């Protein structure tokens, strides 16, 4: 999964449907969720990940208090989010 930082974030989410996973390298559930997302084949959204330790300013901006958090952006605006690990089917329903 593509990893983005603050400098890349605005351009990445500015158009279309983008799903951002806020996570950390030390987070076990984050690693499991990353593998689940990487197994999803869809052209409905584009996925990327933000490391909260490397991009603390984004974590603060989006009020990330626990990880993993997944946010769906539509044309640059937050549409919805979930916290914690989810199944592949749950994620597919989330991005519908």
Rosetta silent file (secondary structure, phi, psi, omega in degrees, C-alpha in Angstrom):
SEQUENCE: XXXXXXXXXXXXXXXXXXXXXXXXXXXXXXXXXXXXXXXXXXXXXXXXXXXXXXXXXXXXXXXXXXXXXXXXXXXXXXXXXXXXXXXXXXXXXXXX
SCORE:     score description
SCORE:     0.000 S_00000001
   1 L     0.000  139.969  179.502    0.000    0.000    0.000 S_00000001
   2 E   -64.556  132.931  176.486    1.233    3.467   -0.857 S_00000001
   3 E  -104.483  128.016 -179.023    2.536    5.428    2.148 S_00000001
   4 L  -121.491  156.436  178.246    1.980    9.184    2.042 S_00000001
   5 L  -117.493 -175.579 -176.082    3.118   12.086    4.217 S_00000001
   6 H   -58.862  -39.623 -178.320    1.741   15.582    4.875 S_00000001
   7 H   -64.277  -33.218 -177.504    3.324   17.015    1.727 S_00000001
   8 H   -90.793  -19.820 -169.779    1.621   14.393   -0.473 S_00000001
   9 H   -58.448  -52.660 -176.164   -1.661   14.179    1.424 S_00000001
  10 H   -57.449  -46.352  178.657   -3.531   17.175   -0.016 S_00000001
  11 H   -65.081  -39.732 -177.137   -2.852   16.262   -3.624 S_00000001
  12 H   -63.091  -46.575 -174.814   -3.675   12.605   -3.025 S_00000001
  13 H   -88.113   -4.120 -170.790   -7.121   13.161   -1.483 S_00000001
  14 L   -64.341  -27.117 -179.049   -8.082   16.220   -3.568 S_00000001
  15 L  -140.635  148.400  179.075  -10.023   14.328   -6.237 S_00000001
  16 L    79.700 -166.453 -179.210  -11.908   11.080   -6.484 S_00000001
  17 E  -106.527  118.091 -177.221  -12.529    8.555   -3.746 S_00000001
  18 E  -126.513  138.996  177.796   -9.499    7.855   -1.543 S_00000001
  19 E  -114.050  122.178 -179.203   -9.222    5.666    1.545 S_00000001
  20 E  -111.305  126.714  173.850   -6.526    6.580    4.059 S_00000001
  21 E  -100.482  116.673  172.926   -5.437    4.204    6.798 S_00000001
  22 E   -88.031  122.896 -175.321   -3.853    6.012    9.739 S_00000001
  23 E  -150.854 -177.709  178.142   -1.550    3.515   11.446 S_00000001
  24 L  -143.232  149.461 -178.715    1.778    2.947   13.177 S_00000001
  25 L   -61.080  -31.667 -176.745    4.577    0.423   12.677 S_00000001
  26 L   -82.835   -2.911 -173.173    4.287   -0.762   16.288 S_00000001
  27 L   -93.632  111.518  179.115    0.538   -1.441   16.004 S_00000001
  28 H   -60.955  -50.234  178.039   -0.356   -5.131   15.545 S_00000001
  29 H   -59.767  -29.590  177.869   -3.981   -4.555   14.461 S_00000001
  30 H   -65.149  -42.527 -179.791   -2.686   -1.989   11.930 S_00000001
  31 H   -63.987  -40.512  178.091   -0.462   -4.608   10.283 S_00000001
  32 H   -64.291  -44.927 -179.996   -3.396   -7.041   10.064 S_00000001
  33 H   -63.511  -39.636  177.907   -5.650   -4.356    8.580 S_00000001
  34 H   -58.286  -45.710  179.337   -2.984   -3.390    6.040 S_00000001
  35 H   -63.186  -39.533  178.161   -2.821   -6.992    4.796 S_00000001
  36 H   -62.075  -46.899 -179.633   -6.611   -7.133    4.573 S_00000001
  37 H   -64.577  -39.625 -179.418   -6.745   -3.910    2.554 S_00000001
  38 H   -64.479  -20.596  178.400   -3.909   -5.023    0.280 S_00000001
  39 L   -88.332   -2.453  179.494   -5.988   -8.095   -0.659 S_00000001
  40 L   -86.318  127.473  176.367   -8.929   -5.976   -1.832 S_00000001
  41 L  -109.781  111.746  179.967   -9.214   -5.602   -5.581 S_00000001
  42 L  -153.629  151.399  172.992  -11.396   -2.661   -6.533 S_00000001
  43 L  -109.387    9.708 -179.189  -11.413    0.283   -8.880 S_00000001
  44 L   -78.004  -28.078 -177.816  -13.920    2.204   -6.720 S_00000001
  45 L  -144.920  165.439  171.446  -11.263    3.781   -4.486 S_00000001
  46 E  -116.742  135.227 -177.060   -7.519    4.237   -4.139 S_00000001
  47 E  -101.441  147.696  171.424   -5.880    3.236   -0.855 S_00000001
  48 E  -152.910  167.174 -177.396   -2.949    4.822    0.980 S_00000001
  49 E  -129.253  143.707  174.596   -1.501    4.783    4.468 S_00000001
  50 E  -117.816  125.401  175.299   -0.281    7.522    6.823 S_00000001
  51 E   -83.515  114.297 -174.728    2.227    6.646    9.559 S_00000001
  52 L   -66.500  -24.423  178.282    1.082    8.672   12.571 S_00000001
  53 L   -73.648  -32.833  178.980    4.586    8.663   14.065 S_00000001
  54 L   -89.319  -16.738 -177.805    6.042   10.236   10.924 S_00000001
  55 L  -133.547   58.854 -177.659    3.086   12.536   10.272 S_00000001
  56 H   -59.137  -34.505 -179.399    1.928   13.648   13.712 S_00000001
  57 H   -62.672  -37.360  176.180    0.491   16.870   12.286 S_00000001
  58 H   -69.054  -38.755  178.208   -1.964   14.882   10.119 S_00000001
  59 H   -61.059  -41.148  178.386   -2.901   12.721   13.088 S_00000001
  60 H   -68.441  -45.518 -178.645   -3.714   15.854   15.090 S_00000001
  61 H   -57.229  -37.654 -177.668   -5.564   17.489   12.185 S_00000001
  62 L  -101.996   15.585  172.988   -7.841   14.465   11.783 S_00000001
  63 L    55.379   46.400  178.589   -8.214   13.848   15.526 S_00000001
  64 L   -84.298  111.785 -177.636   -6.583   10.406   15.451 S_00000001
  65 L  -110.100  -14.735  176.473   -6.488    9.223   19.058 S_00000001
  66 L  -148.719  158.136  178.457   -6.129    5.464   18.460 S_00000001
  67 L  -129.133  153.305    1.171   -5.057    3.343   15.507 S_00000001
  68 L   -81.320  149.752  170.991   -5.948    1.970   13.103 S_00000001
  69 E  -126.691  134.967  178.703   -8.376    4.564   11.777 S_00000001
  70 E  -120.192  129.113 -178.899   -9.604    4.448    8.193 S_00000001
  71 E  -122.844  132.453  173.341  -11.111    7.514    6.531 S_00000001
  72 E   -95.214  124.444  175.765  -12.882    7.697    3.179 S_00000001
  73 E  -109.323  136.307  175.258  -12.345   10.993    1.352 S_00000001
  74 E  -123.210  113.238 -177.749  -14.498   12.052   -1.576 S_00000001
  75 L    51.513   44.987  173.457  -13.067   14.926   -3.624 S_00000001
  76 L    88.287   -5.829 -178.343  -10.955   16.112   -0.692 S_00000001
  77 E  -113.256  140.122  177.361  -13.636   15.964    1.996 S_00000001
  78 E   -65.193  128.841  179.879  -13.987   13.359    4.726 S_00000001
  79 E  -100.578  -47.336  178.011  -17.037   11.216    3.996 S_00000001
  80 E  -164.456  168.646 -178.751  -16.864    8.622    6.769 S_00000001
  81 E  -149.923  161.008  168.922  -14.472    6.727    9.017 S_00000001
  82 E  -139.720  157.169 -179.638  -14.064    3.646   11.144 S_00000001
  83 E  -117.971  137.052  176.150  -11.767    2.750   14.017 S_00000001
  84 L    97.492 -178.667 -177.509  -10.191   -0.652   14.566 S_00000001
  85 L   -82.372  143.856  179.160   -9.739   -3.758   12.521 S_00000001
  86 L  -135.318  158.502  176.312  -12.422   -4.839   10.035 S_00000001
  87 L   -77.628  166.721  177.707  -12.966   -7.817    7.753 S_00000001
  88 H   -59.929  -42.035  178.666  -12.561   -7.585    4.002 S_00000001
  89 H   -62.768  -41.031  177.481  -16.364   -7.702    3.597 S_00000001
  90 H   -61.399  -41.155 -179.548  -16.798   -4.869    6.115 S_00000001
  91 H   -67.843  -39.920  177.339  -14.276   -2.748    4.225 S_00000001
  92 H   -61.992  -38.524  176.306  -15.998   -3.456    0.902 S_00000001
  93 H   -67.339  -38.064  179.794  -19.296   -2.290    2.442 S_00000001
  94 H   -61.171  -38.268 -175.209  -17.538    0.801    3.820 S_00000001
  95 L   -91.264    0.726  178.783  -16.286    1.870    0.376 S_00000001
  96 L   -57.972    0.000    0.000  -19.597    1.272   -1.445 S_00000001
